[in-house]
PDB file of C-alpha atoms in Angstrom:
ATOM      1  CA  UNK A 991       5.812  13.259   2.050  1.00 72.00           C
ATOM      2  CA  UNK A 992       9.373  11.726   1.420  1.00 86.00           C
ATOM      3  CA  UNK A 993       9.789   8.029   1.327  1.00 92.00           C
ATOM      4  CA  UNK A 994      10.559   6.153   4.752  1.00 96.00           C
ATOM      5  CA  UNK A 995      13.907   4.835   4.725  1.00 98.00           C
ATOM      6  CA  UNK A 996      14.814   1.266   4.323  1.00 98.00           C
ATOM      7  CA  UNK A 997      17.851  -0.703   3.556  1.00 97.00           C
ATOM      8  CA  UNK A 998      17.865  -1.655  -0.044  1.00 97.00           C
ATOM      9  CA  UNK A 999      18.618  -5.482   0.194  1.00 97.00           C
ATOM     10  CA  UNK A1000      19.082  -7.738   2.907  1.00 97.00           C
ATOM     11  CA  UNK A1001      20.342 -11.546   2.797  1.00 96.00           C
ATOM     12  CA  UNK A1002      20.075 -14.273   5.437  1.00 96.00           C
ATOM     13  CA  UNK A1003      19.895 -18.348   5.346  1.00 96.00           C
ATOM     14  CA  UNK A1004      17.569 -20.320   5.953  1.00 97.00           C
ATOM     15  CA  UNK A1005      17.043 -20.642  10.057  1.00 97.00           C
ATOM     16  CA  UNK A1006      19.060 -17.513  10.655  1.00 97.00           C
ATOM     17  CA  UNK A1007      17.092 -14.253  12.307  1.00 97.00           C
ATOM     18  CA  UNK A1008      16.532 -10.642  10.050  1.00 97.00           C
ATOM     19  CA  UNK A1009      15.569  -7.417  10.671  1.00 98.00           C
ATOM     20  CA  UNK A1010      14.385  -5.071   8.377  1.00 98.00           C
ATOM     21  CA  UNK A1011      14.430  -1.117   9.598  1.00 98.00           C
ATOM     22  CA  UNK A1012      12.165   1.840   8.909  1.00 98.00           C
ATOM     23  CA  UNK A1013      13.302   5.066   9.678  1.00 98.00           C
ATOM     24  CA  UNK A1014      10.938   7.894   9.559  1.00 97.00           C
ATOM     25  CA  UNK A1015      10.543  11.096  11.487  1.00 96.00           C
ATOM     26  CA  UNK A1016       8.292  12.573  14.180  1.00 96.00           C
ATOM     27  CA  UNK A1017       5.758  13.230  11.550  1.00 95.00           C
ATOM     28  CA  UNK A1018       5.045   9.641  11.001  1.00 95.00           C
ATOM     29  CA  UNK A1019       7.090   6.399  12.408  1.00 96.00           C
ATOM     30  CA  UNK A1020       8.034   8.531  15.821  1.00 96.00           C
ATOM     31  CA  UNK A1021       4.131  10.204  16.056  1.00 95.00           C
ATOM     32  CA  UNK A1022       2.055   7.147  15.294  1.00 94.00           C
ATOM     33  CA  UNK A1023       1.547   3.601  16.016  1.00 95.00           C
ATOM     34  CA  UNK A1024       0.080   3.294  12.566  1.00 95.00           C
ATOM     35  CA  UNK A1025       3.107   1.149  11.109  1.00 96.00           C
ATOM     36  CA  UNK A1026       2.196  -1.487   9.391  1.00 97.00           C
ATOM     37  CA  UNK A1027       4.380  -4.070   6.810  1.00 98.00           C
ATOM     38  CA  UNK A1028       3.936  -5.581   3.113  1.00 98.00           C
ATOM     39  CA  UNK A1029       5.252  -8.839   1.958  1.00 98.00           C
ATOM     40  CA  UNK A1030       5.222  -8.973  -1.969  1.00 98.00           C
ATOM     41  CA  UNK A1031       6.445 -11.551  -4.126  1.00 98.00           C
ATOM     42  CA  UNK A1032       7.215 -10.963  -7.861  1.00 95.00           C
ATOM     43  CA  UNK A1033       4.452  -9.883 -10.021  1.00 94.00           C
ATOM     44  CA  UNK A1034       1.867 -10.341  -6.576  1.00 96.00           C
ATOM     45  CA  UNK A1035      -0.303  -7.275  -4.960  1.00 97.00           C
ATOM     46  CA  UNK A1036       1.106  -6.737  -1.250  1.00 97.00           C
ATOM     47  CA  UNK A1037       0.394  -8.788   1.545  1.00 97.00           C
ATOM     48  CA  UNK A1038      -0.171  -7.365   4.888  1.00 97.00           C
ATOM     49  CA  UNK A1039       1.914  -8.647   7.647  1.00 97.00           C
ATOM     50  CA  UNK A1040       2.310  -6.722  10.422  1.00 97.00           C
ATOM     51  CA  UNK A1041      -0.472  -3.774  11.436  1.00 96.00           C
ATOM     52  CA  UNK A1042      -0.192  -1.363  13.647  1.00 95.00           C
ATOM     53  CA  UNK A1043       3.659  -2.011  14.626  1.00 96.00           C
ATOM     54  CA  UNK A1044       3.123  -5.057  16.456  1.00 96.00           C
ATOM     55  CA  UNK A1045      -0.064  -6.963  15.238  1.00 95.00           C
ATOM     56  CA  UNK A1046      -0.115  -9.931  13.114  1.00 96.00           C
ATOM     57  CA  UNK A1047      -3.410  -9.945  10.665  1.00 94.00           C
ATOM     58  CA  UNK A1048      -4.862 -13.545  10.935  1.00 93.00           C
ATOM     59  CA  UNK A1049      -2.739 -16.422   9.241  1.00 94.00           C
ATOM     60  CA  UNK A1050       0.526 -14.869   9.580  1.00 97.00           C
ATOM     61  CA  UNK A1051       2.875 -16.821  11.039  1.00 96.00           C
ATOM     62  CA  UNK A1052       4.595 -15.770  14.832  1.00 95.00           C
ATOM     63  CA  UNK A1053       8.304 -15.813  12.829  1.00 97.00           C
ATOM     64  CA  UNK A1054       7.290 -12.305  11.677  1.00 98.00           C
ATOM     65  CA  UNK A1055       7.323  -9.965  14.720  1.00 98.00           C
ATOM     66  CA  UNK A1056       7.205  -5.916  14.859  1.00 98.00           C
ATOM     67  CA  UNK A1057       8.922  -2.922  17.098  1.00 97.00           C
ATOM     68  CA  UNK A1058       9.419   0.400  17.158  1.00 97.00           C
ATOM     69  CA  UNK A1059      11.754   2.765  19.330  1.00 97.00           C
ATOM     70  CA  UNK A1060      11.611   6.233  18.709  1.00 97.00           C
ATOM     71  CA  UNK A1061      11.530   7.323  14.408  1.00 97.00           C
ATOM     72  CA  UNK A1062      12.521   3.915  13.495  1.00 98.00           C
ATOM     73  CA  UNK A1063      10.441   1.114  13.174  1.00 98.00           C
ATOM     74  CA  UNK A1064      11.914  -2.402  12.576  1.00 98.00           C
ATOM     75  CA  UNK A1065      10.314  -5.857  11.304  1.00 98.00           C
ATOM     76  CA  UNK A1066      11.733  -9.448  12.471  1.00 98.00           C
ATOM     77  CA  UNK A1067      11.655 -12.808  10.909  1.00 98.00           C
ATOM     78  CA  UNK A1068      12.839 -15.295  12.578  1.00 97.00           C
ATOM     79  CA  UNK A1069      13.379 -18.900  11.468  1.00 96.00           C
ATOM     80  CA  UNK A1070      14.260 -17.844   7.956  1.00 97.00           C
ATOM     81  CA  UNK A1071      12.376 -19.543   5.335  1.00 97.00           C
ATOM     82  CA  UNK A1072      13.119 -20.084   1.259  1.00 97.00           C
ATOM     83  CA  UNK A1073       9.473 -18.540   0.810  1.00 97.00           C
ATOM     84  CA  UNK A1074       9.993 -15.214   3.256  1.00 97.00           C
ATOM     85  CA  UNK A1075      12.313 -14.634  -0.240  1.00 98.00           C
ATOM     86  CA  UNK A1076      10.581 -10.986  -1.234  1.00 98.00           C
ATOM     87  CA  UNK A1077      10.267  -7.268  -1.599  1.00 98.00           C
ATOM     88  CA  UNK A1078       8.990  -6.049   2.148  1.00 98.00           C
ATOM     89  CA  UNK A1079       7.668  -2.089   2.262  1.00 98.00           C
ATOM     90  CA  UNK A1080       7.082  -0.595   5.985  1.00 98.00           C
ATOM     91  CA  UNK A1081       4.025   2.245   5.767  1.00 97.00           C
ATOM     92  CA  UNK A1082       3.372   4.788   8.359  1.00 96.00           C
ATOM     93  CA  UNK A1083       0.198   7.092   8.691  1.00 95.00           C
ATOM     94  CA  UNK A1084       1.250  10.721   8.680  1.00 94.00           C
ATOM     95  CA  UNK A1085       0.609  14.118  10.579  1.00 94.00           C
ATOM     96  CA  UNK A1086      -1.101  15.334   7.085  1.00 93.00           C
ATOM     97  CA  UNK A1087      -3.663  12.768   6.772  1.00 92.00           C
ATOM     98  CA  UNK A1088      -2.048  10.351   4.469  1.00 94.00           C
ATOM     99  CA  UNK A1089       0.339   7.308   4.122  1.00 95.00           C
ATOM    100  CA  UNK A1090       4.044   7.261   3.506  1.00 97.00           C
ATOM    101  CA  UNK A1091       5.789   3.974   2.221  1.00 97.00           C
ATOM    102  CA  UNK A1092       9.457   3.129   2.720  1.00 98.00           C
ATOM    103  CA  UNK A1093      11.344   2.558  -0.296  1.00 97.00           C
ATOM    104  CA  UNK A1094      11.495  -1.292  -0.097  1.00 97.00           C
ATOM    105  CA  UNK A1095      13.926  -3.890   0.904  1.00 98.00           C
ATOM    106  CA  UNK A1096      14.768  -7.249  -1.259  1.00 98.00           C
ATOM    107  CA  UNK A1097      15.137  -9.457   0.973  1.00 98.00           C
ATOM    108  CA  UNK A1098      17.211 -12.940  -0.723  1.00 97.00           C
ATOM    109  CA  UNK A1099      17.045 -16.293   1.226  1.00 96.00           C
ATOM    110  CA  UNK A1100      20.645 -18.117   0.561  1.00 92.00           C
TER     111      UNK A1100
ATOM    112  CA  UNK B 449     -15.227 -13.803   0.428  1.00 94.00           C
ATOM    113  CA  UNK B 450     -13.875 -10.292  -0.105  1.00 95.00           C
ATOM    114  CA  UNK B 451     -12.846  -9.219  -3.662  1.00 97.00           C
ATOM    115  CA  UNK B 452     -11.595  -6.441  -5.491  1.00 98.00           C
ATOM    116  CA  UNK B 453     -11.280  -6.288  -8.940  1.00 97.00           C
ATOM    117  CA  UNK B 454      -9.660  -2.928 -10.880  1.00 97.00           C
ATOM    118  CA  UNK B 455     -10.323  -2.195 -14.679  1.00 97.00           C
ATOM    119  CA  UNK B 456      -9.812   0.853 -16.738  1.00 97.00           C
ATOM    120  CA  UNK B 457      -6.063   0.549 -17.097  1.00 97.00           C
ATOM    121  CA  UNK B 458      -4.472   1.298 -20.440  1.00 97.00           C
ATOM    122  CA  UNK B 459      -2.371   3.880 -22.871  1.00 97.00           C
ATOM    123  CA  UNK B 460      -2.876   7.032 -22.509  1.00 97.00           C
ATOM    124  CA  UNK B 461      -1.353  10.012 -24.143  1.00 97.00           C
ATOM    125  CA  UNK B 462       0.407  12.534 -21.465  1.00 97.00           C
ATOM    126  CA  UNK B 463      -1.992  14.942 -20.457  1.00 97.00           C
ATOM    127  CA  UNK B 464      -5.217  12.704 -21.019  1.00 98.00           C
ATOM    128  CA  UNK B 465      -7.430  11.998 -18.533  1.00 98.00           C
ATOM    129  CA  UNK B 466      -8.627   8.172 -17.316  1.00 98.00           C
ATOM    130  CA  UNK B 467     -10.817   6.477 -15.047  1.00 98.00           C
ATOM    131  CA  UNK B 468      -9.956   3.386 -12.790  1.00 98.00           C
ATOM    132  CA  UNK B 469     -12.658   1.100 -11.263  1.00 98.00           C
ATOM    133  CA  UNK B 470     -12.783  -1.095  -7.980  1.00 98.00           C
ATOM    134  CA  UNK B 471     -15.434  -3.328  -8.127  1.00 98.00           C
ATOM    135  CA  UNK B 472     -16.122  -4.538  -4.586  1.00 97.00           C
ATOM    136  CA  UNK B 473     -17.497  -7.808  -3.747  1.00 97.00           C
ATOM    137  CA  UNK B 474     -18.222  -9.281   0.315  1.00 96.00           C
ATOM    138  CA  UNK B 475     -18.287  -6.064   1.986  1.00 95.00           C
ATOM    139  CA  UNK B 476     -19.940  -2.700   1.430  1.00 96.00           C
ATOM    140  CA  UNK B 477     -17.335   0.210   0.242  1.00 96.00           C
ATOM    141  CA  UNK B 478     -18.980   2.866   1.778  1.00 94.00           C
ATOM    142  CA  UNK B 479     -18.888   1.101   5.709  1.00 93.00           C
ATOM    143  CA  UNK B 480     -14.914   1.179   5.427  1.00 94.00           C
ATOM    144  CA  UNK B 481     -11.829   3.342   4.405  1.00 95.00           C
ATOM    145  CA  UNK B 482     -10.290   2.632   0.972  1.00 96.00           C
ATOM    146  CA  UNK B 483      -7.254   3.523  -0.373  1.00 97.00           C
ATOM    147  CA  UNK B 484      -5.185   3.512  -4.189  1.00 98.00           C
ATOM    148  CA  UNK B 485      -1.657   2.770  -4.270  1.00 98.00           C
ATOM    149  CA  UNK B 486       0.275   2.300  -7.265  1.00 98.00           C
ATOM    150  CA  UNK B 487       3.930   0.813  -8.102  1.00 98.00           C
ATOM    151  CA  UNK B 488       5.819   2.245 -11.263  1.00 98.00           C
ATOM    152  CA  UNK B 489       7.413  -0.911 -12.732  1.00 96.00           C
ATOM    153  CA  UNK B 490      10.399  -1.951 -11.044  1.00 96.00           C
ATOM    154  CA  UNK B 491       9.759   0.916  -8.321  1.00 97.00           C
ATOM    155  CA  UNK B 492       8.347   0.862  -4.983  1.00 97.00           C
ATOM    156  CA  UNK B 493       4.804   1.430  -3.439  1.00 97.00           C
ATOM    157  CA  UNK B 494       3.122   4.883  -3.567  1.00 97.00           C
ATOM    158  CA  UNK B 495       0.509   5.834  -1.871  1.00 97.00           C
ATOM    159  CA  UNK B 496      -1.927   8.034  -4.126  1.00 98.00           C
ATOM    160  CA  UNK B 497      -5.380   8.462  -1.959  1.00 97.00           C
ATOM    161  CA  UNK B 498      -7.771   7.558   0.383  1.00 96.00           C
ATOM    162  CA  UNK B 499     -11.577   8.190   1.260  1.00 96.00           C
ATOM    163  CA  UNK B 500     -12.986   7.553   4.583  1.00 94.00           C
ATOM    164  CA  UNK B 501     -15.904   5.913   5.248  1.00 93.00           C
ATOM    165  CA  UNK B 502     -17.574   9.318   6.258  1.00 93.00           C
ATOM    166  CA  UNK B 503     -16.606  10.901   2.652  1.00 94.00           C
ATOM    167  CA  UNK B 504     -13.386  12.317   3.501  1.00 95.00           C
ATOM    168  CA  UNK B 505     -10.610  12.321   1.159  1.00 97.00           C
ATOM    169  CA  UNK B 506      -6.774  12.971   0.912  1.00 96.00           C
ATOM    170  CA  UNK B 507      -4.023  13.038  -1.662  1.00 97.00           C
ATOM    171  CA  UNK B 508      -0.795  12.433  -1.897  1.00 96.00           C
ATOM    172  CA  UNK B 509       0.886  15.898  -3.058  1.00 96.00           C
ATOM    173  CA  UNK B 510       2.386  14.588  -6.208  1.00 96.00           C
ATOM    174  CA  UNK B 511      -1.631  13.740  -7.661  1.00 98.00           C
ATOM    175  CA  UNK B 512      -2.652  16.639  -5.499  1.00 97.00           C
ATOM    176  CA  UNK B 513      -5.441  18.980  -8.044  1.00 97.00           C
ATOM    177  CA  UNK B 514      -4.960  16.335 -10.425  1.00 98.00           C
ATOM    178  CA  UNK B 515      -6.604  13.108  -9.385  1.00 98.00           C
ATOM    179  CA  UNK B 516     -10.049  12.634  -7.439  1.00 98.00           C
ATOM    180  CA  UNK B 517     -11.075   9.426  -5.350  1.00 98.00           C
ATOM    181  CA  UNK B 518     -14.865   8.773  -5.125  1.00 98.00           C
ATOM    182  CA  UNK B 519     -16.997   5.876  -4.732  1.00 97.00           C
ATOM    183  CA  UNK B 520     -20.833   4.618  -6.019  1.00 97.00           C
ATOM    184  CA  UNK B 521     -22.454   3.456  -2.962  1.00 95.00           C
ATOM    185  CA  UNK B 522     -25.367   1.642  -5.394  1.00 96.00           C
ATOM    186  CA  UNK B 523     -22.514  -0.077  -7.186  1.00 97.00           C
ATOM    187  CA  UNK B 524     -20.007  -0.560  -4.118  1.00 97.00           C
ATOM    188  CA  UNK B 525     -18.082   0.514  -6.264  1.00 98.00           C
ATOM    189  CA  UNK B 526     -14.722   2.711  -5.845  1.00 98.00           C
ATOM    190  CA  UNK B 527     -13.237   5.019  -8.438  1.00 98.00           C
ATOM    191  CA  UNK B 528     -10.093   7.127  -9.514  1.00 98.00           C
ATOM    192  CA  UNK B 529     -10.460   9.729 -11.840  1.00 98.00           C
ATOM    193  CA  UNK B 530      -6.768  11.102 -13.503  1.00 98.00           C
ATOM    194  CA  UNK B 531      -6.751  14.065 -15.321  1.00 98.00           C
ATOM    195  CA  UNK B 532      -3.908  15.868 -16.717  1.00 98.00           C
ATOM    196  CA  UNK B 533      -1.723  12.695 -16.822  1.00 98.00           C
ATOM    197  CA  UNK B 534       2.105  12.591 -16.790  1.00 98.00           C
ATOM    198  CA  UNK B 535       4.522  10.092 -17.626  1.00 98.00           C
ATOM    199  CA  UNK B 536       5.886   9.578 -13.813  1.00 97.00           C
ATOM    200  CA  UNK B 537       2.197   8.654 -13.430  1.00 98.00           C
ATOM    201  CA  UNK B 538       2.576   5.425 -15.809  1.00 98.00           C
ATOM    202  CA  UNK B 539       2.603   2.150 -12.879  1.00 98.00           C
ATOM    203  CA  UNK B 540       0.064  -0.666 -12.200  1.00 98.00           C
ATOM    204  CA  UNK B 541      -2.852   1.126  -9.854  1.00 98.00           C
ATOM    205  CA  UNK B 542      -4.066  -1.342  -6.656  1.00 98.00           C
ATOM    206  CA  UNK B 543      -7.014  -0.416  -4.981  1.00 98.00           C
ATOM    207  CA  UNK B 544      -7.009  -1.795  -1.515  1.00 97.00           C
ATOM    208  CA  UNK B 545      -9.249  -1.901   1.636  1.00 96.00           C
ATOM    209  CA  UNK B 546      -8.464  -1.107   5.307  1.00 93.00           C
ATOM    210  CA  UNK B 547      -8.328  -3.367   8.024  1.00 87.00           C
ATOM    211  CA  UNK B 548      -7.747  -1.222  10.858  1.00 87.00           C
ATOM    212  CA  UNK B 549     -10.535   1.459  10.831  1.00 74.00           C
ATOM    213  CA  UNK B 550      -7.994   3.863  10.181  1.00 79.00           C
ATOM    214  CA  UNK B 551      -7.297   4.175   6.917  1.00 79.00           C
ATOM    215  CA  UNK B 552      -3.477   3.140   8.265  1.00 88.00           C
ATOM    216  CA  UNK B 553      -3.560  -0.665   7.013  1.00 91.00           C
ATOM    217  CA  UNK B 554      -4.590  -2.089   3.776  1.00 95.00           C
ATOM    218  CA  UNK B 555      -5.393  -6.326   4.343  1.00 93.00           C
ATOM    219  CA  UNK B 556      -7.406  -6.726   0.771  1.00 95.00           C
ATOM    220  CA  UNK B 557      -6.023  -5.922  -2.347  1.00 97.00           C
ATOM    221  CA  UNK B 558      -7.272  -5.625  -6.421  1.00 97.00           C
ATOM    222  CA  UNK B 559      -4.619  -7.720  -8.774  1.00 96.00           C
ATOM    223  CA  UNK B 560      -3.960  -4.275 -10.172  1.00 97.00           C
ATOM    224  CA  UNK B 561      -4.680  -2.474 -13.848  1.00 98.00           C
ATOM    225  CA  UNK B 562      -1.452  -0.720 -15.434  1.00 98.00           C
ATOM    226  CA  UNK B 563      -1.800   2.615 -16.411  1.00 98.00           C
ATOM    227  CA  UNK B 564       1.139   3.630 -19.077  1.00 98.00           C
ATOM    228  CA  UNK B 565       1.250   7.668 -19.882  1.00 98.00           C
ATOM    229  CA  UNK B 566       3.315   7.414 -23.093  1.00 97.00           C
ATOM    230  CA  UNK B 567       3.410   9.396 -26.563  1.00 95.00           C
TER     231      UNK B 567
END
């Protein structure tokens, strides 16, 4: 069960386009389209953003899009906004049953 | 309106044992697949366990033997039970409930209670 992999930090301004990866293996990201992403803000439970790689729950806004090609899954936002300024984790369902997070990536609006 | 709201959170002594509650509210616990995921401060998310609707239940290996996920239907109520408690166990516990009927995407969330394993 070892971590997904995610870049660390990530910086954009405002109106620019980002895109956050997930890299898993065959076991999960590549086996699965049971990705989903979390938007969390400081001291805030998760938010769900994107389910199943490409689905927006209700409210969302269409600046946050997902993909997936092969082991590595990937989450855009588009239109860069001061509030989009937070911690975003990818999950995948696994081959054993369970869920496997990524390790995070800060993402800092300039 | 859906709610979840977590209690039993505190200090514990490493290898104590504690209980965490969900209290449900605007849906029934046992119709829909429920999960616990914790963050150790300043860390990531974790996954730690789900139960299905059906009764199933999985772990994640590092509370594998050690924790146990269970729910009172009369209550709609979900619970953790953590026995032999370590101090990598010590981060704020969310219960959370599924959105896509797999058990693979958590919409609602708990605020949290923080668990701290500490002599």
């Amino acid at each position: 069960q070892s971590a997904l992999t995610q870049p660390a930090s990530l910086s954009g301004s405002p109106g620019q386009s980002i895109t956050i990866s997930c890299t898993g293996t065959s076991s999960d990201v590549g086996g699965y389209n049971y990705v989903s992403w979390y938007q969390q803000h400081p001291d805030k439970a998760p938010k769900l953003m994107i389910y199943d790689v490409t689905n927006r729950p209700s409210g969302v806004p269409d600046r946050f899009s997902g993909s997936k090609s092969g082991n590595t899954a990937s989450l855009t936002i588009s239109g860069l906004q001061a509030e989009d300024e937070a911690d975003y984790y990818c999950s995948s369902y696994t081959s054993s049953s369970t869920l496997v997070f990524g390790g995070g990536t800060k993402l800092t609006v300039l | 309106e859906v709610q979840l709201v977590e209690s039993g959170g505190g200090l514990i002594q490493p290898g104590g044992s504690l209980r965490l509650s969900c209290a449900a509210s605007g849906f029934t616990v046992s119709s829909t697949y429920m999960s616990w995921v914790r963050q150790a401060p300043g860390k990531g998310l974790e996954w730690v366990s789900v139960i299905y609707s059906g009764g199933s239940t999985y772990y994640a290996d590092s509370v594998k033997g050690r924790f146990t996920i269970s729910r009172d239907n009369s209550k709609n109520t979900l619970y953790l039970q953590m026995n032999s408690l370590r101090v990598e166990d010590t981060a704020v516990y969310y219960c959370a409930r599924d959105l896509c009927s797999g058990g693979t995407c958590y919409y609602n969330w708990g605020q949290g209670t923080l668990v701290t394993v500490s002599s």
